[in-house]
PDB file of C-alpha atoms in Angstrom:
ATOM      1  CA  MET Z 133      39.447  -3.043  -2.365  1.00  0.00           C
ATOM      2  CA  SER Z 134      39.279  -1.247   0.991  1.00  0.00           C
ATOM      3  CA  HIS Z 135      41.141  -2.589   4.014  1.00  0.00           C
ATOM      4  CA  VAL Z 136      37.856  -3.500   5.690  1.00  0.00           C
ATOM      5  CA  GLU Z 137      36.720  -5.498   2.643  1.00  0.00           C
ATOM      6  CA  ASP Z 138      39.987  -7.421   2.609  1.00  0.00           C
ATOM      7  CA  GLU Z 139      39.855  -8.018   6.353  1.00  0.00           C
ATOM      8  CA  LEU Z 140      36.231  -9.157   6.532  1.00  0.00           C
ATOM      9  CA  SER Z 141      36.878 -11.559   3.622  1.00  0.00           C
ATOM     10  CA  SER Z 142      39.667 -13.268   5.579  1.00  0.00           C
ATOM     11  CA  GLN Z 143      37.498 -14.260   8.546  1.00  0.00           C
ATOM     12  CA  PRO Z 144      36.896 -17.968   7.775  1.00  0.00           C
ATOM     13  CA  GLU Z 145      40.626 -18.698   7.777  1.00  0.00           C
ATOM     14  CA  ARG Z 146      41.195 -16.644  10.940  1.00  0.00           C
ATOM     15  CA  TRP Z 147      38.374 -18.500  12.706  1.00  0.00           C
ATOM     16  CA  GLU Z 148      39.890 -21.855  11.792  1.00  0.00           C
ATOM     17  CA  ARG Z 149      43.218 -20.807  13.247  1.00  0.00           C
ATOM     18  CA  ALA Z 150      41.653 -19.433  16.425  1.00  0.00           C
ATOM     19  CA  ALA Z 151      39.758 -22.675  16.999  1.00  0.00           C
ATOM     20  CA  ARG Z 152      42.969 -24.678  16.538  1.00  0.00           C
ATOM     21  CA  GLU Z 153      44.939 -22.459  18.886  1.00  0.00           C
ATOM     22  CA  ALA Z 154      42.428 -22.170  21.709  1.00  0.00           C
ATOM     23  CA  ALA Z 155      43.874 -25.120  23.637  1.00  0.00           C
ATOM     24  CA  PRO Z 156      47.334 -23.593  24.270  1.00  0.00           C
ATOM     25  CA  TYR Z 157      45.651 -20.607  25.910  1.00  0.00           C
ATOM     26  CA  ARG Z 158      43.541 -22.724  28.248  1.00  0.00           C
ATOM     27  CA  ALA Z 159      45.542 -21.717  31.319  1.00  0.00           C
ATOM     28  CA  ALA Z 160      44.909 -18.032  30.642  1.00  0.00           C
ATOM     29  CA  LEU Z 161      41.142 -18.410  30.264  1.00  0.00           C
ATOM     30  CA  PRO Z 162      38.367 -19.124  32.797  1.00  0.00           C
ATOM     31  CA  VAL Z 163      37.527 -22.612  34.006  1.00  0.00           C
ATOM     32  CA  PRO Z 164      33.945 -23.766  34.572  1.00  0.00           C
ATOM     33  CA  GLY Z 165      32.461 -22.446  37.784  1.00  0.00           C
ATOM     34  CA  GLU Z 166      34.485 -19.257  37.984  1.00  0.00           C
ATOM     35  CA  ARG Z 167      32.713 -15.923  38.257  1.00  0.00           C
ATOM     36  CA  VAL Z 168      33.834 -13.916  35.246  1.00  0.00           C
ATOM     37  CA  ALA Z 169      33.457 -10.446  33.783  1.00  0.00           C
ATOM     38  CA  VAL Z 170      34.217  -9.628  30.154  1.00  0.00           C
ATOM     39  CA  VAL Z 171      34.983  -5.994  29.326  1.00  0.00           C
ATOM     40  CA  GLY Z 172      35.763  -3.849  26.315  1.00  0.00           C
ATOM     41  CA  CYS Z 173      34.911  -0.631  24.509  1.00  0.00           C
ATOM     42  CA  GLY Z 174      32.892  -0.153  21.340  1.00  0.00           C
ATOM     43  CA  THR Z 175      32.905  -3.321  19.252  1.00  0.00           C
ATOM     44  CA  SER Z 176      34.794  -5.161  21.989  1.00  0.00           C
ATOM     45  CA  TYR Z 177      32.059  -4.316  24.490  1.00  0.00           C
ATOM     46  CA  PHE Z 178      29.346  -5.755  22.265  1.00  0.00           C
ATOM     47  CA  MET Z 179      31.378  -8.918  21.646  1.00  0.00           C
ATOM     48  CA  ALA Z 180      31.863  -9.118  25.419  1.00  0.00           C
ATOM     49  CA  GLN Z 181      28.065  -9.146  25.762  1.00  0.00           C
ATOM     50  CA  ALA Z 182      27.858 -12.078  23.355  1.00  0.00           C
ATOM     51  CA  VAL Z 183      30.654 -14.019  25.096  1.00  0.00           C
ATOM     52  CA  ALA Z 184      29.168 -13.465  28.550  1.00  0.00           C
ATOM     53  CA  ALA Z 185      25.713 -14.672  27.534  1.00  0.00           C
ATOM     54  CA  LEU Z 186      27.149 -17.669  25.681  1.00  0.00           C
ATOM     55  CA  ARG Z 187      29.276 -18.766  28.654  1.00  0.00           C
ATOM     56  CA  GLU Z 188      26.490 -18.388  31.194  1.00  0.00           C
ATOM     57  CA  ASP Z 189      23.944 -20.129  28.946  1.00  0.00           C
ATOM     58  CA  ALA Z 190      26.407 -23.017  28.649  1.00  0.00           C
ATOM     59  CA  GLY Z 191      26.317 -23.453  32.426  1.00  0.00           C
ATOM     60  CA  GLN Z 192      29.988 -22.597  32.880  1.00  0.00           C
ATOM     61  CA  GLY Z 193      29.477 -19.927  35.506  1.00  0.00           C
ATOM     62  CA  GLU Z 194      28.040 -16.519  36.216  1.00  0.00           C
ATOM     63  CA  THR Z 195      29.372 -14.146  33.567  1.00  0.00           C
ATOM     64  CA  ASP Z 196      28.791 -10.418  33.152  1.00  0.00           C
ATOM     65  CA  ALA Z 197      29.753  -7.933  30.441  1.00  0.00           C
ATOM     66  CA  PHE Z 198      30.590  -4.274  30.948  1.00  0.00           C
ATOM     67  CA  ALA Z 199      31.916  -1.319  29.071  1.00  0.00           C
ATOM     68  CA  ALA Z 200      35.346  -0.866  30.636  1.00  0.00           C
ATOM     69  CA  SER Z 201      34.374   2.590  31.903  1.00  0.00           C
ATOM     70  CA  GLU Z 202      31.297   1.197  33.677  1.00  0.00           C
ATOM     71  CA  PHE Z 203      32.818  -1.737  35.569  1.00  0.00           C
ATOM     72  CA  PRO Z 204      31.218  -1.962  39.049  1.00  0.00           C
ATOM     73  CA  ARG Z 205      34.145  -1.437  41.393  1.00  0.00           C
ATOM     74  CA  GLY Z 206      32.430  -3.037  44.383  1.00  0.00           C
ATOM     75  CA  ARG Z 207      31.745  -6.352  42.662  1.00  0.00           C
ATOM     76  CA  SER Z 208      34.197  -9.255  42.902  1.00  0.00           C
ATOM     77  CA  TYR Z 209      35.154 -11.679  40.118  1.00  0.00           C
ATOM     78  CA  ASP Z 210      37.512 -14.606  39.853  1.00  0.00           C
ATOM     79  CA  GLN Z 211      38.697 -13.398  36.471  1.00  0.00           C
ATOM     80  CA  VAL Z 212      38.226 -10.403  34.189  1.00  0.00           C
ATOM     81  CA  ILE Z 213      38.714 -10.827  30.438  1.00  0.00           C
ATOM     82  CA  ALA Z 214      39.515  -7.635  28.501  1.00  0.00           C
ATOM     83  CA  LEU Z 215      38.998  -7.514  24.738  1.00  0.00           C
ATOM     84  CA  THR Z 216      41.237  -4.862  23.177  1.00  0.00           C
ATOM     85  CA  ARG Z 217      42.419  -4.947  19.577  1.00  0.00           C
ATOM     86  CA  SER Z 218      44.957  -2.148  19.980  1.00  0.00           C
ATOM     87  CA  GLY Z 219      46.108  -2.760  23.543  1.00  0.00           C
ATOM     88  CA  THR Z 220      46.115   1.016  24.046  1.00  0.00           C
ATOM     89  CA  THR Z 221      42.519   1.944  24.924  1.00  0.00           C
ATOM     90  CA  THR Z 222      42.614   4.219  27.954  1.00  0.00           C
ATOM     91  CA  GLU Z 223      39.507   2.900  29.735  1.00  0.00           C
ATOM     92  CA  VAL Z 224      40.696  -0.717  29.466  1.00  0.00           C
ATOM     93  CA  LEU Z 225      44.209   0.083  30.702  1.00  0.00           C
ATOM     94  CA  ASN Z 226      42.839   2.116  33.611  1.00  0.00           C
ATOM     95  CA  LEU Z 227      40.487  -0.668  34.657  1.00  0.00           C
ATOM     96  CA  LEU Z 228      43.155  -3.366  34.512  1.00  0.00           C
ATOM     97  CA  GLY Z 229      45.410  -1.194  36.641  1.00  0.00           C
ATOM     98  CA  GLN Z 230      42.689  -0.774  39.244  1.00  0.00           C
ATOM     99  CA  LEU Z 231      42.012  -4.531  39.301  1.00  0.00           C
ATOM    100  CA  ARG Z 232      45.629  -5.564  39.848  1.00  0.00           C
ATOM    101  CA  GLY Z 233      45.858  -7.729  42.940  1.00  0.00           C
ATOM    102  CA  THR Z 234      42.081  -8.087  43.327  1.00  0.00           C
ATOM    103  CA  ALA Z 235      41.168 -10.270  40.340  1.00  0.00           C
ATOM    104  CA  ARG Z 236      43.094 -12.253  37.786  1.00  0.00           C
ATOM    105  CA  THR Z 237      43.050 -10.451  34.441  1.00  0.00           C
ATOM    106  CA  THR Z 238      43.579 -11.665  30.868  1.00  0.00           C
ATOM    107  CA  ALA Z 239      43.716  -9.394  27.837  1.00  0.00           C
ATOM    108  CA  ILE Z 240      42.921 -10.651  24.339  1.00  0.00           C
ATOM    109  CA  THR Z 241      44.751  -8.358  21.924  1.00  0.00           C
ATOM    110  CA  ALA Z 242      46.191  -8.081  18.449  1.00  0.00           C
ATOM    111  CA  ASP Z 243      49.288  -6.157  19.527  1.00  0.00           C
ATOM    112  CA  PRO Z 244      51.253  -7.377  22.560  1.00  0.00           C
ATOM    113  CA  GLU Z 245      53.919  -4.675  22.127  1.00  0.00           C
ATOM    114  CA  THR Z 246      51.669  -2.089  23.776  1.00  0.00           C
ATOM    115  CA  PRO Z 247      50.900  -1.029  27.371  1.00  0.00           C
ATOM    116  CA  ILE Z 248      48.520  -3.993  27.660  1.00  0.00           C
ATOM    117  CA  ARG Z 249      51.545  -6.237  28.247  1.00  0.00           C
ATOM    118  CA  GLN Z 250      52.153  -4.632  31.641  1.00  0.00           C
ATOM    119  CA  ALA Z 251      48.503  -4.033  32.486  1.00  0.00           C
ATOM    120  CA  ALA Z 252      47.153  -7.615  32.337  1.00  0.00           C
ATOM    121  CA  ASP Z 253      48.260 -10.716  34.214  1.00  0.00           C
ATOM    122  CA  ASP Z 254      47.984 -12.861  31.060  1.00  0.00           C
ATOM    123  CA  LEU Z 255      47.841 -12.179  27.338  1.00  0.00           C
ATOM    124  CA  VAL Z 256      46.136 -13.986  24.478  1.00  0.00           C
ATOM    125  CA  VAL Z 257      47.691 -12.698  21.271  1.00  0.00           C
ATOM    126  CA  LEU Z 258      45.757 -12.756  17.996  1.00  0.00           C
ATOM    127  CA  ASP Z 259      48.259 -10.787  15.914  1.00  0.00           C
ATOM    128  CA  TYR Z 260      47.190 -12.695  12.796  1.00  0.00           C
ATOM    129  CA  ALA Z 261      43.743 -11.065  13.134  1.00  0.00           C
ATOM    130  CA  ASP Z 262      44.988  -7.482  13.435  1.00  0.00           C
ATOM    131  CA  GLU Z 263      43.520  -4.876  11.103  1.00  0.00           C
ATOM    132  CA  ARG Z 264      44.484  -1.696   9.279  1.00  0.00           C
ATOM    133  CA  SER Z 265      40.939  -0.356   9.100  1.00  0.00           C
ATOM    134  CA  VAL Z 266      39.513   1.730  11.911  1.00  0.00           C
ATOM    135  CA  VAL Z 267      36.343  -0.385  11.634  1.00  0.00           C
ATOM    136  CA  GLN Z 268      36.723  -3.719  13.428  1.00  0.00           C
ATOM    137  CA  THR Z 269      35.652  -6.912  11.692  1.00  0.00           C
ATOM    138  CA  ARG Z 270      37.955  -9.934  11.842  1.00  0.00           C
ATOM    139  CA  PHE Z 271      39.647  -9.225  15.182  1.00  0.00           C
ATOM    140  CA  ALA Z 272      36.329  -9.107  17.016  1.00  0.00           C
ATOM    141  CA  THR Z 273      34.935 -12.279  15.457  1.00  0.00           C
ATOM    142  CA  THR Z 274      38.247 -14.147  15.787  1.00  0.00           C
ATOM    143  CA  ALA Z 275      38.450 -13.317  19.491  1.00  0.00           C
ATOM    144  CA  PHE Z 276      34.877 -14.505  19.891  1.00  0.00           C
ATOM    145  CA  THR Z 277      35.694 -17.728  18.022  1.00  0.00           C
ATOM    146  CA  LEU Z 278      38.661 -18.443  20.279  1.00  0.00           C
ATOM    147  CA  LEU Z 279      36.492 -18.025  23.367  1.00  0.00           C
ATOM    148  CA  ARG Z 280      33.695 -20.042  21.778  1.00  0.00           C
ATOM    149  CA  ALA Z 281      36.154 -22.847  21.107  1.00  0.00           C
ATOM    150  CA  HIS Z 282      37.456 -22.599  24.681  1.00  0.00           C
ATOM    151  CA  LEU Z 283      33.880 -23.171  25.850  1.00  0.00           C
ATOM    152  CA  GLY Z 284      33.639 -26.234  23.585  1.00  0.00           C
ATOM    153  CA  LEU Z 285      30.917 -24.579  21.487  1.00  0.00           C
ATOM    154  CA  HIS Z 286      32.698 -23.902  18.199  1.00  0.00           C
ATOM    155  CA  THR Z 287      31.961 -26.225  15.273  1.00  0.00           C
ATOM    156  CA  PRO Z 288      33.309 -26.335  11.701  1.00  0.00           C
ATOM    157  CA  ALA Z 289      29.793 -25.437  10.555  1.00  0.00           C
ATOM    158  CA  ALA Z 290      30.412 -21.852  11.690  1.00  0.00           C
ATOM    159  CA  VAL Z 291      33.375 -21.591   9.299  1.00  0.00           C
ATOM    160  CA  THR Z 292      31.364 -23.178   6.497  1.00  0.00           C
ATOM    161  CA  ASP Z 293      28.628 -20.612   7.077  1.00  0.00           C
ATOM    162  CA  ALA Z 294      31.211 -17.826   7.178  1.00  0.00           C
ATOM    163  CA  ARG Z 295      32.370 -18.782   3.687  1.00  0.00           C
ATOM    164  CA  ALA Z 296      28.761 -18.808   2.520  1.00  0.00           C
ATOM    165  CA  ALA Z 297      28.235 -15.371   4.056  1.00  0.00           C
ATOM    166  CA  LEU Z 298      30.959 -13.998   1.790  1.00  0.00           C
ATOM    167  CA  THR Z 299      29.326 -15.238  -1.403  1.00  0.00           C
ATOM    168  CA  VAL Z 300      25.545 -15.257  -0.893  1.00  0.00           C
ATOM    169  CA  PRO Z 301      24.084 -12.106  -2.507  1.00  0.00           C
ATOM    170  CA  LEU Z 302      22.565  -9.544  -0.186  1.00  0.00           C
ATOM    171  CA  PRO Z 303      18.738  -9.311  -0.432  1.00  0.00           C
ATOM    172  CA  GLU Z 304      17.488  -7.207  -3.309  1.00  0.00           C
ATOM    173  CA  GLY Z 305      16.705  -3.641  -2.333  1.00  0.00           C
ATOM    174  CA  LEU Z 306      18.518  -3.862   1.007  1.00  0.00           C
ATOM    175  CA  VAL Z 307      21.289  -1.395   0.216  1.00  0.00           C
ATOM    176  CA  GLU Z 308      18.721   1.271  -0.679  1.00  0.00           C
ATOM    177  CA  ARG Z 309      16.989   1.175   2.722  1.00  0.00           C
ATOM    178  CA  ARG Z 310      17.475   4.170   4.995  1.00  0.00           C
ATOM    179  CA  GLU Z 311      16.904   2.553   8.399  1.00  0.00           C
ATOM    180  CA  PHE Z 312      18.319  -0.723   9.729  1.00  0.00           C
ATOM    181  CA  THR Z 313      17.232  -2.627  12.829  1.00  0.00           C
ATOM    182  CA  PHE Z 314      19.011  -5.713  14.165  1.00  0.00           C
ATOM    183  CA  LEU Z 315      17.502  -8.208  16.584  1.00  0.00           C
ATOM    184  CA  GLY Z 316      18.986 -11.016  18.643  1.00  0.00           C
ATOM    185  CA  ARG Z 317      18.165 -13.455  21.415  1.00  0.00           C
ATOM    186  CA  GLY Z 318      20.469 -14.724  24.150  1.00  0.00           C
ATOM    187  CA  TRP Z 319      24.085 -14.419  23.071  1.00  0.00           C
ATOM    188  CA  THR Z 320      23.124 -12.924  19.724  1.00  0.00           C
ATOM    189  CA  VAL Z 321      21.813  -9.727  21.350  1.00  0.00           C
ATOM    190  CA  GLY Z 322      25.455  -8.651  21.587  1.00  0.00           C
ATOM    191  CA  LEU Z 323      25.918  -9.496  17.912  1.00  0.00           C
ATOM    192  CA  ALA Z 324      22.858  -7.403  17.036  1.00  0.00           C
ATOM    193  CA  ASN Z 325      24.358  -4.464  18.914  1.00  0.00           C
ATOM    194  CA  GLU Z 326      27.612  -4.937  17.012  1.00  0.00           C
ATOM    195  CA  ALA Z 327      25.766  -5.195  13.689  1.00  0.00           C
ATOM    196  CA  ALA Z 328      24.122  -1.834  14.333  1.00  0.00           C
ATOM    197  CA  LEU Z 329      27.468  -0.294  15.266  1.00  0.00           C
ATOM    198  CA  LYS Z 330      29.056  -1.516  12.030  1.00  0.00           C
ATOM    199  CA  MET Z 331      26.347   0.189   9.990  1.00  0.00           C
ATOM    200  CA  ARG Z 332      26.790   3.447  11.915  1.00  0.00           C
ATOM    201  CA  GLU Z 333      30.573   3.453  11.687  1.00  0.00           C
ATOM    202  CA  ALA Z 334      31.100   2.434   8.078  1.00  0.00           C
ATOM    203  CA  SER Z 335      28.055   3.918   6.352  1.00  0.00           C
ATOM    204  CA  LEU Z 336      26.667   6.592   8.728  1.00  0.00           C
ATOM    205  CA  SER Z 337      23.355   4.729   8.723  1.00  0.00           C
ATOM    206  CA  TRP Z 338      20.457   5.184  11.105  1.00  0.00           C
ATOM    207  CA  THR Z 339      20.447   1.923  13.045  1.00  0.00           C
ATOM    208  CA  GLU Z 340      19.002   0.304  16.159  1.00  0.00           C
ATOM    209  CA  ALA Z 341      19.409  -3.021  17.953  1.00  0.00           C
ATOM    210  CA  TYR Z 342      17.143  -4.804  20.423  1.00  0.00           C
ATOM    211  CA  PRO Z 343      16.462  -8.164  22.023  1.00  0.00           C
ATOM    212  CA  ALA Z 344      14.016  -9.666  19.546  1.00  0.00           C
ATOM    213  CA  MET Z 345      11.180 -10.086  22.030  1.00  0.00           C
ATOM    214  CA  GLU Z 346      11.440  -6.379  22.931  1.00  0.00           C
ATOM    215  CA  TYR Z 347      10.807  -5.196  19.387  1.00  0.00           C
ATOM    216  CA  ARG Z 348       7.039  -5.378  19.820  1.00  0.00           C
ATOM    217  CA  HIS Z 349       7.277  -3.235  22.958  1.00  0.00           C
ATOM    218  CA  GLY Z 350       7.552   0.099  21.164  1.00  0.00           C
ATOM    219  CA  PRO Z 351      10.394   0.032  18.602  1.00  0.00           C
ATOM    220  CA  ILE Z 352       8.284  -1.554  15.862  1.00  0.00           C
ATOM    221  CA  SER Z 353       6.248   1.663  15.787  1.00  0.00           C
ATOM    222  CA  VAL Z 354       8.949   3.446  13.750  1.00  0.00           C
ATOM    223  CA  SER Z 355       9.230   0.708  11.096  1.00  0.00           C
ATOM    224  CA  THR Z 356       8.281   1.862   7.597  1.00  0.00           C
ATOM    225  CA  GLY Z 357       8.916   0.968   3.990  1.00  0.00           C
ATOM    226  CA  ASP Z 358      12.401   2.457   4.422  1.00  0.00           C
ATOM    227  CA  THR Z 359      13.281   0.021   7.224  1.00  0.00           C
ATOM    228  CA  ALA Z 360      15.121  -3.301   7.083  1.00  0.00           C
ATOM    229  CA  THR Z 361      14.730  -5.529  10.145  1.00  0.00           C
ATOM    230  CA  TRP Z 362      17.297  -8.319  10.405  1.00  0.00           C
ATOM    231  CA  THR Z 363      17.421 -11.105  12.988  1.00  0.00           C
ATOM    232  CA  LEU Z 364      20.697 -12.765  13.890  1.00  0.00           C
ATOM    233  CA  GLY Z 365      19.430 -16.236  14.701  1.00  0.00           C
ATOM    234  CA  PRO Z 366      15.870 -17.602  14.906  1.00  0.00           C
ATOM    235  CA  ALA Z 367      13.073 -15.059  15.315  1.00  0.00           C
ATOM    236  CA  PRO Z 368      10.179 -15.184  17.798  1.00  0.00           C
ATOM    237  CA  GLU Z 369       7.047 -16.737  16.377  1.00  0.00           C
ATOM    238  CA  GLY Z 370       4.836 -14.287  14.534  1.00  0.00           C
ATOM    239  CA  LEU Z 371       7.310 -11.407  14.526  1.00  0.00           C
ATOM    240  CA  ALA Z 372       8.099 -11.661  10.815  1.00  0.00           C
ATOM    241  CA  GLU Z 373       4.455 -11.154   9.883  1.00  0.00           C
ATOM    242  CA  GLN Z 374       4.112  -8.171  12.208  1.00  0.00           C
ATOM    243  CA  VAL Z 375       7.220  -6.509  10.766  1.00  0.00           C
ATOM    244  CA  ARG Z 376       6.158  -7.120   7.160  1.00  0.00           C
ATOM    245  CA  ALA Z 377       2.803  -5.507   7.954  1.00  0.00           C
ATOM    246  CA  THR Z 378       4.646  -2.232   8.608  1.00  0.00           C
ATOM    247  CA  GLY Z 379       6.112  -2.300   5.089  1.00  0.00           C
ATOM    248  CA  ALA Z 380       9.611  -3.043   6.388  1.00  0.00           C
ATOM    249  CA  LEU Z 381      11.917  -5.545   4.702  1.00  0.00           C
ATOM    250  CA  TRP Z 382      12.246  -8.636   6.909  1.00  0.00           C
ATOM    251  CA  ILE Z 383      15.500 -10.644   6.917  1.00  0.00           C
ATOM    252  CA  GLU Z 384      15.760 -13.750   9.069  1.00  0.00           C
ATOM    253  CA  GLY Z 385      19.322 -14.974   9.385  1.00  0.00           C
ATOM    254  CA  GLY Z 386      19.647 -18.638   8.470  1.00  0.00           C
ATOM    255  CA  LEU Z 387      23.407 -18.954   8.933  1.00  0.00           C
ATOM    256  CA  ASP Z 388      25.351 -19.314  12.165  1.00  0.00           C
ATOM    257  CA  PRO Z 389      24.756 -15.948  13.879  1.00  0.00           C
ATOM    258  CA  LEU Z 390      28.453 -15.056  13.815  1.00  0.00           C
ATOM    259  CA  ALA Z 391      28.464 -15.724  10.075  1.00  0.00           C
ATOM    260  CA  GLU Z 392      25.361 -13.558   9.724  1.00  0.00           C
ATOM    261  CA  LEU Z 393      27.433 -10.752  11.209  1.00  0.00           C
ATOM    262  CA  ILE Z 394      29.762 -11.074   8.200  1.00  0.00           C
ATOM    263  CA  ARG Z 395      26.781 -10.433   5.921  1.00  0.00           C
ATOM    264  CA  VAL Z 396      26.046  -7.271   7.905  1.00  0.00           C
ATOM    265  CA  GLN Z 397      29.672  -6.195   7.560  1.00  0.00           C
ATOM    266  CA  ARG Z 398      29.323  -6.631   3.801  1.00  0.00           C
ATOM    267  CA  LEU Z 399      26.132  -4.575   3.871  1.00  0.00           C
ATOM    268  CA  ALA Z 400      27.880  -1.770   5.748  1.00  0.00           C
ATOM    269  CA  VAL Z 401      30.591  -1.629   3.087  1.00  0.00           C
ATOM    270  CA  ALA Z 402      28.030  -1.748   0.265  1.00  0.00           C
ATOM    271  CA  VAL Z 403      25.957   1.069   1.752  1.00  0.00           C
ATOM    272  CA  ALA Z 404      29.110   3.134   2.299  1.00  0.00           C
ATOM    273  CA  ALA Z 405      30.053   2.641  -1.351  1.00  0.00           C
ATOM    274  CA  ALA Z 406      26.561   3.623  -2.503  1.00  0.00           C
ATOM    275  CA  ARG Z 407      26.817   6.833  -0.476  1.00  0.00           C
ATOM    276  CA  GLY Z 408      30.346   7.683  -1.634  1.00  0.00           C
ATOM    277  CA  LEU Z 409      31.930   7.073   1.799  1.00  0.00           C
ATOM    278  CA  ASP Z 410      35.272   5.523   2.718  1.00  0.00           C
ATOM    279  CA  PRO Z 411      34.506   2.670   5.145  1.00  0.00           C
ATOM    280  CA  ASP Z 412      38.147   2.577   6.289  1.00  0.00           C
ATOM    281  CA  ARG Z 413      37.998   6.138   7.597  1.00  0.00           C
ATOM    282  CA  PRO Z 414      34.726   6.771   9.415  1.00  0.00           C
ATOM    283  CA  ARG Z 415      34.270  10.367  10.442  1.00  0.00           C
ATOM    284  CA  HIS Z 416      35.263  11.449  13.958  1.00  0.00           C
ATOM    285  CA  LEU Z 417      36.709   7.982  14.767  1.00  0.00           C
ATOM    286  CA  THR Z 418      40.225   6.667  15.387  1.00  0.00           C
ATOM    287  CA  ARG Z 419      41.557   3.123  15.633  1.00  0.00           C
ATOM    288  CA  SER Z 420      41.966   3.446  19.400  1.00  0.00           C
ATOM    289  CA  VAL Z 421      40.638   5.946  21.919  1.00  0.00           C
ATOM    290  CA  ILE Z 422      43.604   7.260  23.901  1.00  0.00           C
ATOM    291  CA  LEU Z 423      42.617   9.936  26.404  1.00  0.00           C
ATOM    292  CA  THR Z 424      44.991  12.618  27.617  1.00  0.00           C
ATOM    293  CA  PRO Z 425      45.389  12.546  31.419  1.00  0.00           C
TER     294      PRO Z 425
END
């Protein structure tokens, strides 16, 4: 079993722990009404998109998401949350250094014994969700679960669905597809972006991600019999029929959207195996991007 297979299989237990341990971190996380930015790189950026949309939709305050390298320096926030598994990513460390004294910062990390300890005002440590694989799975979803629980939006049903996601067979013929498109709405747009990234990283697949309502506005034109189109969460009315008419395989996620992401992680590993790839060691990638000054 690869590291990523082992790590993605452990997610239900990690989510349960994160939900239990959200309360002790309350003081380090935003309160309702604060203006918040959530930042990260790669997977962490896409999970930041999901967190930001979820918080704002819940009426807890204006919340934006940015890639750490694209943070708008002239914009003010009460708090900035940085998602960083390694605690060593150059863009995140640089941003937190620039924000010192202008906004309260909290880093959610798997490794507190890194430069992130000095860079952020507060730390949330999820060392039990750390990973050996370059490809992120459980750290990203565990961090999301902790923040979801902090917002009062986590339920045990998500964990139940996560366990189902590990056992329900993938749709027949899915692994053989050559093109994969992921769609989301609201907070699941970020999850769709992350789903596409997982397929690229682990299996070198051609993938796209869009807000579901945008799919009709051009992207559907490239759908063929080699395409699989997968929604994380409910789909817009009539879209399934339009996608099927192109010959594409339509998959509408019926589980909690975060649990659906586990099914995509499984697909990425399965496609990698079918193509003779090592999902733990994606080409040209490292566990953390550390730039030389």
